[in-house]
XYZ file of C-alpha atoms in Angstrom:
439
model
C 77.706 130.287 102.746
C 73.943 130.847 102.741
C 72.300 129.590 106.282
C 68.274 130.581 104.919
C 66.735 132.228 107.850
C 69.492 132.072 110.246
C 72.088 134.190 108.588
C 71.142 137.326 111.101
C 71.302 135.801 114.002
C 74.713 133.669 112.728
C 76.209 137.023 111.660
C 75.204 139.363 114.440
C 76.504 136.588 116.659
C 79.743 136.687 114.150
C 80.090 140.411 114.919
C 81.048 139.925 118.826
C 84.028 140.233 119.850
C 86.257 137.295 121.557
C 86.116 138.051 125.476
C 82.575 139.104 124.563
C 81.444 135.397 123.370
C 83.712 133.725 125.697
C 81.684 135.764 129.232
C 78.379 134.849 126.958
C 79.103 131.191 126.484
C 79.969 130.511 130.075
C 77.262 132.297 131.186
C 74.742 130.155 128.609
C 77.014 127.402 130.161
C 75.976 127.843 133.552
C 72.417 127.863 132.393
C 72.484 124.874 130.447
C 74.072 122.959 133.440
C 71.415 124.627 135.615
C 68.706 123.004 133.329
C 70.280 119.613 132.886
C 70.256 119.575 136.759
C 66.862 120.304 137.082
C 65.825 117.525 134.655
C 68.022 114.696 136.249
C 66.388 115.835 139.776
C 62.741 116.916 138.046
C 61.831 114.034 135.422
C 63.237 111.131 136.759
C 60.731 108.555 138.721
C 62.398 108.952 141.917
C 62.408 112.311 142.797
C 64.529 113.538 145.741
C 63.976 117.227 146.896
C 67.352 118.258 145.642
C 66.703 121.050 143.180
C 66.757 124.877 144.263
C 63.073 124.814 142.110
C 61.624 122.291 143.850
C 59.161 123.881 145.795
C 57.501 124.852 142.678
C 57.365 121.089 141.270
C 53.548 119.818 143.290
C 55.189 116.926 142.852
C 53.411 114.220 145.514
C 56.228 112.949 147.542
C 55.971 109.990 148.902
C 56.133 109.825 153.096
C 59.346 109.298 153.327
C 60.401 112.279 151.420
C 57.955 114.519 152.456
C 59.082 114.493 155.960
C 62.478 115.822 154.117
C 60.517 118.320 152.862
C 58.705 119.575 155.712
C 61.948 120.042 157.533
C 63.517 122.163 154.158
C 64.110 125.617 155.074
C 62.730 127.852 152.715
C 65.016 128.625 149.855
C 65.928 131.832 148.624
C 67.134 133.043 145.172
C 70.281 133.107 145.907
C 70.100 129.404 145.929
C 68.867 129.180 142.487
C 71.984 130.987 141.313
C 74.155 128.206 139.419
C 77.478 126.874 141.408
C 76.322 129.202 143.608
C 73.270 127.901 144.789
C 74.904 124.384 145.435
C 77.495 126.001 148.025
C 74.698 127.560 149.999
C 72.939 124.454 149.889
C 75.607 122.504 152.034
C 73.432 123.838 154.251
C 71.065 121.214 154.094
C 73.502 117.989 153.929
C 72.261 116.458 156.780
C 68.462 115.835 155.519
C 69.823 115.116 151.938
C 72.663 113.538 152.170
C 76.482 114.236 152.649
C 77.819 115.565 149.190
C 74.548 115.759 147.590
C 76.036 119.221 146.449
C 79.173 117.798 144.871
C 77.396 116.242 140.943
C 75.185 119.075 140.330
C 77.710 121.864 141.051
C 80.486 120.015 139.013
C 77.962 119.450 136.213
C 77.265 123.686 136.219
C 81.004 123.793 136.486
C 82.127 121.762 133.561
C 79.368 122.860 131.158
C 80.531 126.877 131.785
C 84.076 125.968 130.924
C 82.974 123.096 128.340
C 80.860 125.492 125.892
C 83.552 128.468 125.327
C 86.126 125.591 124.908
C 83.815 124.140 122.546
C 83.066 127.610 120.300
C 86.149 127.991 119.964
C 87.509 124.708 118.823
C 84.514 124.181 116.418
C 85.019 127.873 114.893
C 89.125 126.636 114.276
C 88.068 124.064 112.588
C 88.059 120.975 114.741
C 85.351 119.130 112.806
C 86.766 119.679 109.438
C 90.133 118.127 107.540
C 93.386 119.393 108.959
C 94.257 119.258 104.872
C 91.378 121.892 104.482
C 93.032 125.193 102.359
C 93.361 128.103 105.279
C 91.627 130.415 102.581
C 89.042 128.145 102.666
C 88.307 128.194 106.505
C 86.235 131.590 106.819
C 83.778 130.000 104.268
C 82.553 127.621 106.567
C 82.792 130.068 110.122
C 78.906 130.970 109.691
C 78.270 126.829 109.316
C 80.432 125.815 111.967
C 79.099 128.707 114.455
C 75.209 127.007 114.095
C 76.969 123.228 114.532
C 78.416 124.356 117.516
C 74.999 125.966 119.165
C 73.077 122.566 117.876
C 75.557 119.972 119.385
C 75.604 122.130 122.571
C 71.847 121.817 123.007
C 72.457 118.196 122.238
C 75.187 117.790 125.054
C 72.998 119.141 127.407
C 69.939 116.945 126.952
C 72.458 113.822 126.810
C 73.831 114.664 129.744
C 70.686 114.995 131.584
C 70.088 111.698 129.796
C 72.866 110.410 131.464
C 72.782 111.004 134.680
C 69.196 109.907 135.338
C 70.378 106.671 133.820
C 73.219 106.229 135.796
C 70.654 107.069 139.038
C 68.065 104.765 137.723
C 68.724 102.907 134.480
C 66.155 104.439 132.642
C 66.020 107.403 130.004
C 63.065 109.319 129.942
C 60.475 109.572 126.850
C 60.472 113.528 128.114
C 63.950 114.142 126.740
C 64.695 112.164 123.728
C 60.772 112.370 122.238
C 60.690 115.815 122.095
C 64.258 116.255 121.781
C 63.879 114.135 118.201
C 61.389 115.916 116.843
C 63.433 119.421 117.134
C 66.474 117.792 115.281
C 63.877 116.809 112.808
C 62.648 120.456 112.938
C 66.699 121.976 112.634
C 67.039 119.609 109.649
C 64.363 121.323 107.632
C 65.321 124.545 108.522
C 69.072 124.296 108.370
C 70.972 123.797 105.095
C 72.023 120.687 103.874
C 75.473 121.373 102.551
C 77.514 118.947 100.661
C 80.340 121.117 99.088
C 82.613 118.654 97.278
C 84.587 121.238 95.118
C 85.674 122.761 98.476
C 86.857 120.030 100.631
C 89.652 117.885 99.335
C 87.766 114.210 97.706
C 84.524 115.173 98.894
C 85.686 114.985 102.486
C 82.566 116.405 104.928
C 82.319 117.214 107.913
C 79.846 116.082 110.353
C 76.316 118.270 110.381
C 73.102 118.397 112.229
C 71.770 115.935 109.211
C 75.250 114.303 107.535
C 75.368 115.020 104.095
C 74.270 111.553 102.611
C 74.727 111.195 98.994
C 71.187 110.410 98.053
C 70.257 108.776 95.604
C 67.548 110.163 93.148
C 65.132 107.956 93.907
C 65.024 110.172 97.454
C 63.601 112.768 95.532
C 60.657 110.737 94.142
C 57.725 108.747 95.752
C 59.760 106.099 96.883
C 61.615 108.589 98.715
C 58.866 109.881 100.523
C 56.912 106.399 101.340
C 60.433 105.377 102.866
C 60.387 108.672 105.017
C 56.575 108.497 106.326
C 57.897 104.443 107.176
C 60.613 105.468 109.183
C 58.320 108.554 111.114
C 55.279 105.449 111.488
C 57.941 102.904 112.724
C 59.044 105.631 115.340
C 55.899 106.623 116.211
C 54.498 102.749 116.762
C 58.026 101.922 118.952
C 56.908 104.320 121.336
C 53.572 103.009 121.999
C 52.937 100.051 124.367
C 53.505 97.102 122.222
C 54.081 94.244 123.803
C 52.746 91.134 122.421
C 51.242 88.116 125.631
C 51.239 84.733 123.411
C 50.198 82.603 126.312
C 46.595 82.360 125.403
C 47.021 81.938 121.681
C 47.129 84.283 118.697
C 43.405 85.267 118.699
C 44.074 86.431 122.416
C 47.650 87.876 121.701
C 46.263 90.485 119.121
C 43.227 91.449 120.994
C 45.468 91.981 124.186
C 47.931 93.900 121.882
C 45.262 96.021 121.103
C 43.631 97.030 124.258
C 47.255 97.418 125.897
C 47.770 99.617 122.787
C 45.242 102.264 123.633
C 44.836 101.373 127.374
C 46.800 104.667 128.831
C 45.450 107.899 127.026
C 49.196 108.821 125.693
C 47.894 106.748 122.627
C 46.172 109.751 121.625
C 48.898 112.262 122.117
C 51.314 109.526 120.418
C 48.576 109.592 117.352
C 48.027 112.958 117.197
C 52.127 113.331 117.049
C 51.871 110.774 114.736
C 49.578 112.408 112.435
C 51.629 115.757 112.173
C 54.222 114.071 111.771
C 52.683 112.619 108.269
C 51.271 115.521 107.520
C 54.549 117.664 107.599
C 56.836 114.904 106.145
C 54.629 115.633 102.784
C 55.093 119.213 103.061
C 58.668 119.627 103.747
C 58.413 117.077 100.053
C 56.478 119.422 98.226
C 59.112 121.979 99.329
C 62.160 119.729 98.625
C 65.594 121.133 97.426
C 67.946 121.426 100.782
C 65.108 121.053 103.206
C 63.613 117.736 101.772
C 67.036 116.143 102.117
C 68.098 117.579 104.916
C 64.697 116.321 106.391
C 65.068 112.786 104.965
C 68.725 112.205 106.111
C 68.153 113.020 109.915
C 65.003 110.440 109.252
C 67.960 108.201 108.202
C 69.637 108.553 111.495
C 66.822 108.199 113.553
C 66.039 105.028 111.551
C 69.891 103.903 111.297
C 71.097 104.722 115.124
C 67.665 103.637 116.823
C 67.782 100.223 114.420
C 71.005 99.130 115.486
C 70.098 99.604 118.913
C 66.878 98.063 118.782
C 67.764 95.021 116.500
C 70.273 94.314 119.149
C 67.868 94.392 122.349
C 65.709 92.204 120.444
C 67.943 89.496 119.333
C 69.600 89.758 122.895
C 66.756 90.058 124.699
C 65.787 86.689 122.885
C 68.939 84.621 123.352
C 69.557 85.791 126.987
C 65.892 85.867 128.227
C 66.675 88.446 129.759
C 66.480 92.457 129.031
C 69.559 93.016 127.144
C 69.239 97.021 126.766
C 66.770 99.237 127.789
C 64.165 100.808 125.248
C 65.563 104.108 126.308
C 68.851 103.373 124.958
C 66.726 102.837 121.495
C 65.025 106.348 121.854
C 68.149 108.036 123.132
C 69.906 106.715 119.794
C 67.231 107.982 117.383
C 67.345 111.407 119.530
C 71.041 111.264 118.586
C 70.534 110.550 115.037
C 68.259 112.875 114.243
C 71.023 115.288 114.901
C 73.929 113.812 113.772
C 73.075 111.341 111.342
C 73.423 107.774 109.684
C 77.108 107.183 109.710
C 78.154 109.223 112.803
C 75.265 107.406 114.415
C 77.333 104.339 113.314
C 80.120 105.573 114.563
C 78.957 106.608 117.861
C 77.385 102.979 118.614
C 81.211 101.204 117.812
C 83.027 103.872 119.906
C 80.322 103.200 122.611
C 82.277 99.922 124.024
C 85.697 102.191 124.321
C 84.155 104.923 126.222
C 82.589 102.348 128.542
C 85.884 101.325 129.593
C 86.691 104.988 131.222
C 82.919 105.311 132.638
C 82.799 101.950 134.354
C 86.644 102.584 136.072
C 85.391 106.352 137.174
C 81.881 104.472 138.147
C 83.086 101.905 140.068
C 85.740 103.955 141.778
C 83.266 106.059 143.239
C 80.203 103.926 143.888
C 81.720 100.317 143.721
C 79.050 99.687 141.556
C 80.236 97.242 138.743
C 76.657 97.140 136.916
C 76.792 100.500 134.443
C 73.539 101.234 132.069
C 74.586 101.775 128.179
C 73.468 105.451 127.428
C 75.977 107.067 129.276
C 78.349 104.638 126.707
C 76.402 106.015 123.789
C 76.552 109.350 124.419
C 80.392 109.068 125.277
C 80.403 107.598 122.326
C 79.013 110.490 120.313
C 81.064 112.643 122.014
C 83.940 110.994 120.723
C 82.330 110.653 117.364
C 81.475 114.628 117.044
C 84.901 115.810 118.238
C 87.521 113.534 116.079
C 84.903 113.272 113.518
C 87.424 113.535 110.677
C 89.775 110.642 111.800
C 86.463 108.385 112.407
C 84.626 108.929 109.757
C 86.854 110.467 106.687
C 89.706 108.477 107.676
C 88.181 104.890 109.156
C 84.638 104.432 108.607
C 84.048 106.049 105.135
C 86.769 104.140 103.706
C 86.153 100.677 105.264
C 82.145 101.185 104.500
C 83.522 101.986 100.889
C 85.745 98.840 100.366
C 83.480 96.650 102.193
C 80.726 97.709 100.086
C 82.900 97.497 96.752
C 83.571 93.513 98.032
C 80.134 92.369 99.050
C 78.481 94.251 95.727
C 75.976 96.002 97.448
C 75.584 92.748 99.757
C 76.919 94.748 103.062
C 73.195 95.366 104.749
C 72.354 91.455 104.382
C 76.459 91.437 105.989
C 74.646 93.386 108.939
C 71.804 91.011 109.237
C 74.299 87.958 109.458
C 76.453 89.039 111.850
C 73.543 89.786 114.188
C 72.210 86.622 113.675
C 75.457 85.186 114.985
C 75.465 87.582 117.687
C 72.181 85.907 119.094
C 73.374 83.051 118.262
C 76.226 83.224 120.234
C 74.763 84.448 123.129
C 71.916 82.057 123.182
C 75.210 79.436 123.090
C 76.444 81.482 126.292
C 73.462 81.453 128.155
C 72.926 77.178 127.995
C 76.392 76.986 129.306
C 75.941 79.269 131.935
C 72.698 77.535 132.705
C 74.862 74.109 132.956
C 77.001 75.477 135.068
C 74.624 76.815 137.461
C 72.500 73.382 137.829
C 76.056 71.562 138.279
């Protein structure tokens, strides 16, 4: 199976031995638990002095916190070393906090034993049809081997994703911005591999860009204009857009306007914007694999952001109230970009199910019954990525079929209904609850 530029570094990888990979992996999954710590403790709003690397963050504490700091001892290199580190660092429990230690070390912990586990699952085949021919398996080795190093990068920067929301319900732009652009990059430079003759009915499994059966029309104009849409619409969500109707419409655009370009980010969001454009068409000139596989993580970002998004706005609406956060809309299109339209689908419906676990563990440790939704949604992928081939090739593909067959190409206006009565509903919910407060 041809991997383009990859195959040397797939097959010299290929050529270690077992224990070899195994020490390898846990030591890349110490380091990728390392990192993830150092984000949830480095780009969240409310930094604490936690992190071994702090004293090389001039970050400006606050007064509170620097008098913490001040009182630090200095810290070694041996406390940088992962799992490590965190035992020396009990050390300092009684400036930061009793247990402070306990998250990050676990986090180091779980990712070293986590990523080996991983490998070697994903290299047996866990993503693919149990019903897959055994002669068949070694075909697909080299493409499950670069799966496996792309959804471990993609664990780690959801878990760092995670954990800052559960500290402060917020997701920052710093992870899933640039961590959406790179899938886009691994989607052009990665195959896109749809091999029905060698999977029984066509059955796929999940990739960095899911093999959506195109139509031809994605190879023409239309294709493209749809693509640079979806990259604009992206783009434009990120911005500051938020529209004041108080003082008419006259007044409402030209605030819309000035708050549009009143931080300077504007220009780093246009300039993003405009390579963005500008590579879209060449990756089209290119075409073959890396056109589509370009186009369908532009699907995902489009499809798992959009679900999100259309659901915070008609929520937001009916509940006047925030319903979701507009990081759980980035951190969805981050997720897309990697895994696609229909696992993004996935991942949103398993989201509720994994929330069940997370709020019990949550509230059993903190007592805290109010839980923010991207820890759900990356559970949710989670769950989505590792029984992909009982969700997808055995529920979702099947049921999108059928319904599709029944509503004759009807089912996307079904999806715009059924969110309709979802505001609905909840705008229903929120009078009586208003009611029953002023009784």
């Amino acid at each position: 199976m041809n991997l383009g530029p990859l195959n040397s570094s797939i097959d010299a990888w290929m050529s270690l031995s077992e224990p070899a990979s195994t020490v390898i992996l846990a030591i890349l999954g110490l380091v990728a638990g390392a990192m993830a710590n150092h984000v949830i403790t480095s780009w969240c709003w409310f930094r604490r002095p936690i992190s071994p690397w702090y004293a090389l963050d001039p970050w400006p504490w606050d007064e509170e916190q620097r008098a913490i700091v001040e009182k630090l001892p200095a810290r070694s290199w041996l406390d940088r070393i992962p799992i490590v580190g965190w035992l020396r660092l009990r050390r300092e429990s009684s400036l930061l906090g009793r247990g402070f230690w306990v998250r990050p070390l676990l986090i180091e912990s779980v990712m070293a034993l986590t990523l080996p586990l991983m490998h070697r699952s994903w290299i047996a085949g866990q993503l693919l049809p149990p019903e897959l021919p055994p002669n068949l398996l070694p075909l697909f080795t080299p493409w499950m081997t670069l799966l496996f190093f792309v959804h471990a990068f993609l664990l780690t920067m959801m878990v760092a994703a995670t954990f800052i929301d559960f500290d402060e319900r917020t997701i920052p732009d710093l992870i899933t911005i640039p961590g959406t652009i790179l899938g886009l990059g691994l989607a052009c430079l990665t195959p896109y591999i749809f091999l029905p003759g060698e999977l029984p009915g066509g059955i796929a499994p999940v990739t960095l860009q899911h093999p959506v059966q195109l139509a031809p029309s994605w190879m023409s104009g239309s294709g493209l204009l749809t693509c640079l849409a979806i990259w604009s619409i992206w783009c434009f969500a990120l911005a500051d857009r938020r529209v004041i109707l108080r003082r008419g419409f006259s007044k409402a655009v030209s605030y819309f306007f000035a708050r549009l370009i009143r931080h300077g980010s504007w220009k780093v969001l246009a300039g993003i914007w405009i390579v963005g454009l500008i590579a879209i068409c060449g990756v089209f000139q290119i075409g073959d694999s890396t056109w589509l596989g370009l186009a369908s993580s532009l699907m995902g970002i489009a499809v798992g952001g959009g679900i999100v998004w259309s659901i915070r706005l008609v929520g937001s609406w009916a509940m006047r109230t925030e319903a979701m956060g507009f990081g759980d809309v980035t951190l969805m299109a981050m997720i897309g970009a990697y895994i696609g339209w229909q696992a993004s689908t996935a991942a949103f419906f398993l989201a509720p199910l994994a929330a069940i676990a997370i709020v019990l563990v949550q509230f059993a440790i903190t007592r805290d019954r109010a839980t923010p939704f991207g820890p759900y949604l990356c559970a949710g992928t989670v769950l989505t990525v590792l029984f992909w081939d009982r969700v997808y090739n055995d529920e979702l593909r099947l049921t999108i079929a059928a319904m599709d067959e029944i509503m004759g190409g009807m089912l996307l206006w079904l999806g715009v209904a059924l969110l309709g009565l979802l505001g609905g509903m909840l705008w229903v919910w929120r009078l009586i609850k208003q009611r029953i407060l002023a009784g």
